[in-house]
């Protein structure tokens, strides 16, 4: 098959933009720029959102919250448009801009061939543990993520985002690491996780060897006070989860009268 070769203005543009590889006309012209994406601009781009997958509104809500808190950061991933201006990816970011009412600087890429839509956004989403690892530079276990969820419940965050769970793991990184070491070999039931979360919440990140050593006994007390309700049936269940976490915290607080939480 004969290859296309750029000519005229297209050839001149390829040279002037240091895009000499495109002299072979089979390579599409894709232009990237950093732009302030306002709610009005987001609405305009979303009008050309004709063939995208269904919107993940939970993710939109997470992005909106990050934007409203002023925590959104400019990064390489942004908005991708095809060579006719149709939106290929970035709809969740655009909807978040609209709902937050705040403009955000985004990388906007224009000129991707329409048939590349099936190849975009196929990577695995980062978990809260992945995000925490980027800050602490240590591997976080799923158990740590569960404990962080319990800590956040005590802070009133019933439905924390991936970013909030990650931030909690970073903030309590030292005590979470201690918790994993001190309770190695202990089966992590929901009662155990709730007690560990309460210890982390109360200790403000300090070492709590005294309480970690009796965590199984504290979890047994929690089960007794909850009976006939089971902790597993309250785990991550909105207000019920918060109420049980508060009970776990009170059990730990009572224990601190005889067991001192010390800083290592």
PDB file of C-alpha atoms in Angstrom, residues 116-252:
ATOM      1  CA  UNK A 116      -8.474   5.192  18.780  1.00  0.00           C
ATOM      2  CA  UNK A 117     -11.393   5.599  21.219  1.00  0.00           C
ATOM      3  CA  UNK A 118     -11.405   1.832  21.845  1.00  0.00           C
ATOM      4  CA  UNK A 119      -7.773   1.978  23.001  1.00  0.00           C
ATOM      5  CA  UNK A 120      -8.116   4.891  25.441  1.00  0.00           C
ATOM      6  CA  UNK A 121      -8.724   4.588  29.214  1.00  0.00           C
ATOM      7  CA  UNK A 122      -8.241   0.832  29.375  1.00  0.00           C
ATOM      8  CA  UNK A 123      -5.786   0.852  32.257  1.00  0.00           C
ATOM      9  CA  UNK A 124      -6.583  -0.305  35.777  1.00  0.00           C
ATOM     10  CA  UNK A 125      -7.723   2.495  38.071  1.00  0.00           C
ATOM     11  CA  UNK A 126      -5.430   3.289  40.999  1.00  0.00           C
ATOM     12  CA  UNK A 127      -6.612   2.080  44.378  1.00  0.00           C
ATOM     13  CA  UNK A 128      -6.297   4.051  47.616  1.00  0.00           C
ATOM     14  CA  UNK A 129      -3.341   1.817  48.474  1.00  0.00           C
ATOM     15  CA  UNK A 130      -1.642   2.713  45.191  1.00  0.00           C
ATOM     16  CA  UNK A 131      -2.098   6.421  45.913  1.00  0.00           C
ATOM     17  CA  UNK A 132      -0.823   6.111  49.487  1.00  0.00           C
ATOM     18  CA  UNK A 133       2.230   4.183  48.287  1.00  0.00           C
ATOM     19  CA  UNK A 134       3.219   7.125  46.072  1.00  0.00           C
ATOM     20  CA  UNK A 135       3.580   9.265  49.213  1.00  0.00           C
ATOM     21  CA  UNK A 136       4.846   6.837  51.862  1.00  0.00           C
ATOM     22  CA  UNK A 137       6.892   4.692  49.461  1.00  0.00           C
ATOM     23  CA  UNK A 138       5.869   1.528  51.260  1.00  0.00           C
ATOM     24  CA  UNK A 139       3.404  -1.164  50.333  1.00  0.00           C
ATOM     25  CA  UNK A 140       0.041  -0.867  52.090  1.00  0.00           C
ATOM     26  CA  UNK A 141      -2.101  -3.940  52.720  1.00  0.00           C
ATOM     27  CA  UNK A 142      -5.859  -4.180  52.071  1.00  0.00           C
ATOM     28  CA  UNK A 143      -6.243  -4.410  55.868  1.00  0.00           C
ATOM     29  CA  UNK A 144      -4.763  -0.924  56.225  1.00  0.00           C
ATOM     30  CA  UNK A 145      -7.331   0.371  53.760  1.00  0.00           C
ATOM     31  CA  UNK A 146     -10.099  -1.182  55.855  1.00  0.00           C
ATOM     32  CA  UNK A 147      -8.729   0.349  59.055  1.00  0.00           C
ATOM     33  CA  UNK A 148      -8.549   3.744  57.342  1.00  0.00           C
ATOM     34  CA  UNK A 149     -12.197   3.380  56.380  1.00  0.00           C
ATOM     35  CA  UNK A 150     -13.055   2.864  60.064  1.00  0.00           C
ATOM     36  CA  UNK A 151     -11.014   5.913  61.098  1.00  0.00           C
ATOM     37  CA  UNK A 152     -12.844   8.029  58.530  1.00  0.00           C
ATOM     38  CA  UNK A 153     -16.213   6.794  59.821  1.00  0.00           C
ATOM     39  CA  UNK A 154     -15.266   8.220  63.228  1.00  0.00           C
ATOM     40  CA  UNK A 155     -14.508  11.506  61.473  1.00  0.00           C
ATOM     41  CA  UNK A 156     -17.988  11.544  59.942  1.00  0.00           C
ATOM     42  CA  UNK A 157     -16.967  10.376  56.474  1.00  0.00           C
ATOM     43  CA  UNK A 158     -19.517   7.644  55.771  1.00  0.00           C
ATOM     44  CA  UNK A 159     -18.738   7.368  52.050  1.00  0.00           C
ATOM     45  CA  UNK A 160     -15.068   8.325  51.710  1.00  0.00           C
ATOM     46  CA  UNK A 161     -13.500   8.661  48.282  1.00  0.00           C
ATOM     47  CA  UNK A 162     -10.432   6.743  47.134  1.00  0.00           C
ATOM     48  CA  UNK A 163      -8.382   9.903  47.691  1.00  0.00           C
ATOM     49  CA  UNK A 164      -9.698  10.374  51.243  1.00  0.00           C
ATOM     50  CA  UNK A 165      -8.880   6.779  52.179  1.00  0.00           C
ATOM     51  CA  UNK A 166      -5.399   7.218  50.698  1.00  0.00           C
ATOM     52  CA  UNK A 167      -4.875  10.464  52.616  1.00  0.00           C
ATOM     53  CA  UNK A 168      -5.959   8.761  55.844  1.00  0.00           C
ATOM     54  CA  UNK A 169      -3.458   5.939  55.273  1.00  0.00           C
ATOM     55  CA  UNK A 170      -0.716   8.500  54.698  1.00  0.00           C
ATOM     56  CA  UNK A 171      -1.636  10.489  57.827  1.00  0.00           C
ATOM     57  CA  UNK A 172      -1.683   7.338  59.984  1.00  0.00           C
ATOM     58  CA  UNK A 173       1.104   5.514  58.163  1.00  0.00           C
ATOM     59  CA  UNK A 174       3.305   4.965  61.225  1.00  0.00           C
ATOM     60  CA  UNK A 175       0.632   3.539  63.486  1.00  0.00           C
ATOM     61  CA  UNK A 176      -0.826   1.433  60.676  1.00  0.00           C
ATOM     62  CA  UNK A 177       2.590  -0.093  60.155  1.00  0.00           C
ATOM     63  CA  UNK A 178       2.811  -0.787  63.906  1.00  0.00           C
ATOM     64  CA  UNK A 179      -0.679  -2.301  63.871  1.00  0.00           C
ATOM     65  CA  UNK A 180       0.287  -4.727  61.120  1.00  0.00           C
ATOM     66  CA  UNK A 181       3.447  -5.793  62.955  1.00  0.00           C
ATOM     67  CA  UNK A 182       1.838  -6.144  66.393  1.00  0.00           C
ATOM     68  CA  UNK A 183      -1.177  -8.105  65.133  1.00  0.00           C
ATOM     69  CA  UNK A 184       0.604 -10.311  62.606  1.00  0.00           C
ATOM     70  CA  UNK A 185      -1.035 -13.729  62.676  1.00  0.00           C
ATOM     71  CA  UNK A 186      -4.273 -12.384  64.169  1.00  0.00           C
ATOM     72  CA  UNK A 187      -7.326 -13.093  62.051  1.00  0.00           C
ATOM     73  CA  UNK A 188      -8.695  -9.719  60.978  1.00  0.00           C
ATOM     74  CA  UNK A 189     -12.423 -10.037  61.678  1.00  0.00           C
ATOM     75  CA  UNK A 190     -14.607  -6.957  61.290  1.00  0.00           C
ATOM     76  CA  UNK A 191     -14.581  -6.554  65.077  1.00  0.00           C
ATOM     77  CA  UNK A 192     -10.778  -6.600  65.084  1.00  0.00           C
ATOM     78  CA  UNK A 193     -10.681  -4.049  62.252  1.00  0.00           C
ATOM     79  CA  UNK A 194     -13.054  -1.756  64.121  1.00  0.00           C
ATOM     80  CA  UNK A 195     -10.949  -1.898  67.280  1.00  0.00           C
ATOM     81  CA  UNK A 196      -7.758  -1.257  65.304  1.00  0.00           C
ATOM     82  CA  UNK A 197      -9.410   1.723  63.614  1.00  0.00           C
ATOM     83  CA  UNK A 198     -10.492   3.105  66.989  1.00  0.00           C
ATOM     84  CA  UNK A 199      -6.946   2.756  68.343  1.00  0.00           C
ATOM     85  CA  UNK A 200      -5.540   4.587  65.319  1.00  0.00           C
ATOM     86  CA  UNK A 201      -8.139   7.325  65.699  1.00  0.00           C
ATOM     87  CA  UNK A 202      -7.475   7.832  69.413  1.00  0.00           C
ATOM     88  CA  UNK A 203      -3.694   7.662  69.259  1.00  0.00           C
ATOM     89  CA  UNK A 204      -3.319  10.356  66.603  1.00  0.00           C
ATOM     90  CA  UNK A 205      -0.647   8.330  64.834  1.00  0.00           C
ATOM     91  CA  UNK A 206       1.423   7.473  67.915  1.00  0.00           C
ATOM     92  CA  UNK A 207       2.491   3.992  68.912  1.00  0.00           C
ATOM     93  CA  UNK A 208      -0.046   1.968  70.883  1.00  0.00           C
ATOM     94  CA  UNK A 209       1.628  -1.318  71.736  1.00  0.00           C
ATOM     95  CA  UNK A 210      -0.348  -1.729  74.943  1.00  0.00           C
ATOM     96  CA  UNK A 211      -3.705  -1.773  73.176  1.00  0.00           C
ATOM     97  CA  UNK A 212      -2.459  -3.743  70.168  1.00  0.00           C
ATOM     98  CA  UNK A 213      -1.447  -6.519  72.554  1.00  0.00           C
ATOM     99  CA  UNK A 214      -5.033  -6.966  73.781  1.00  0.00           C
ATOM    100  CA  UNK A 215      -6.853  -6.223  70.531  1.00  0.00           C
ATOM    101  CA  UNK A 216      -8.522  -9.653  70.446  1.00  0.00           C
ATOM    102  CA  UNK A 217      -9.929  -9.128  73.939  1.00  0.00           C
ATOM    103  CA  UNK A 218     -11.213  -5.673  73.021  1.00  0.00           C
ATOM    104  CA  UNK A 219     -12.860  -7.089  69.907  1.00  0.00           C
ATOM    105  CA  UNK A 220     -14.542  -9.740  72.053  1.00  0.00           C
ATOM    106  CA  UNK A 221     -15.945  -6.984  74.295  1.00  0.00           C
ATOM    107  CA  UNK A 222     -17.271  -5.218  71.213  1.00  0.00           C
ATOM    108  CA  UNK A 223     -19.002  -8.397  70.039  1.00  0.00           C
ATOM    109  CA  UNK A 224     -20.566  -8.847  73.476  1.00  0.00           C
ATOM    110  CA  UNK A 225     -21.891  -5.284  73.557  1.00  0.00           C
ATOM    111  CA  UNK A 226     -23.278  -5.597  70.028  1.00  0.00           C
ATOM    112  CA  UNK A 227     -25.010  -8.968  70.568  1.00  0.00           C
ATOM    113  CA  UNK A 228     -27.276 -10.084  68.934  1.00  0.00           C
ATOM    114  CA  UNK A 229     -26.094  -7.784  66.128  1.00  0.00           C
ATOM    115  CA  UNK A 230     -22.915  -8.879  64.353  1.00  0.00           C
ATOM    116  CA  UNK A 231     -20.135  -6.440  63.477  1.00  0.00           C
ATOM    117  CA  UNK A 232     -19.880  -7.810  59.950  1.00  0.00           C
ATOM    118  CA  UNK A 233     -23.483  -6.776  59.261  1.00  0.00           C
ATOM    119  CA  UNK A 234     -22.702  -3.178  60.225  1.00  0.00           C
ATOM    120  CA  UNK A 235     -19.409  -2.887  58.374  1.00  0.00           C
ATOM    121  CA  UNK A 236     -19.448  -0.035  55.862  1.00  0.00           C
ATOM    122  CA  UNK A 237     -23.233   0.316  56.251  1.00  0.00           C
ATOM    123  CA  UNK A 238     -23.658   4.056  56.655  1.00  0.00           C
ATOM    124  CA  UNK A 239     -24.942   5.286  60.027  1.00  0.00           C
ATOM    125  CA  UNK A 240     -24.846   1.774  61.519  1.00  0.00           C
ATOM    126  CA  UNK A 241     -21.130   1.588  60.765  1.00  0.00           C
ATOM    127  CA  UNK A 242     -20.505   4.939  62.445  1.00  0.00           C
ATOM    128  CA  UNK A 243     -22.467   3.938  65.561  1.00  0.00           C
ATOM    129  CA  UNK A 244     -20.549   0.685  65.968  1.00  0.00           C
ATOM    130  CA  UNK A 245     -17.248   2.495  65.382  1.00  0.00           C
ATOM    131  CA  UNK A 246     -18.176   4.915  68.171  1.00  0.00           C
ATOM    132  CA  UNK A 247     -18.871   1.953  70.462  1.00  0.00           C
ATOM    133  CA  UNK A 248     -15.465   0.497  69.558  1.00  0.00           C
ATOM    134  CA  UNK A 249     -13.878   3.839  70.387  1.00  0.00           C
ATOM    135  CA  UNK A 250     -15.571   3.950  73.806  1.00  0.00           C
ATOM    136  CA  UNK A 251     -14.275   0.460  74.599  1.00  0.00           C
ATOM    137  CA  UNK A 252     -10.747   1.589  73.721  1.00  0.00           C
TER     138      UNK A 252
END
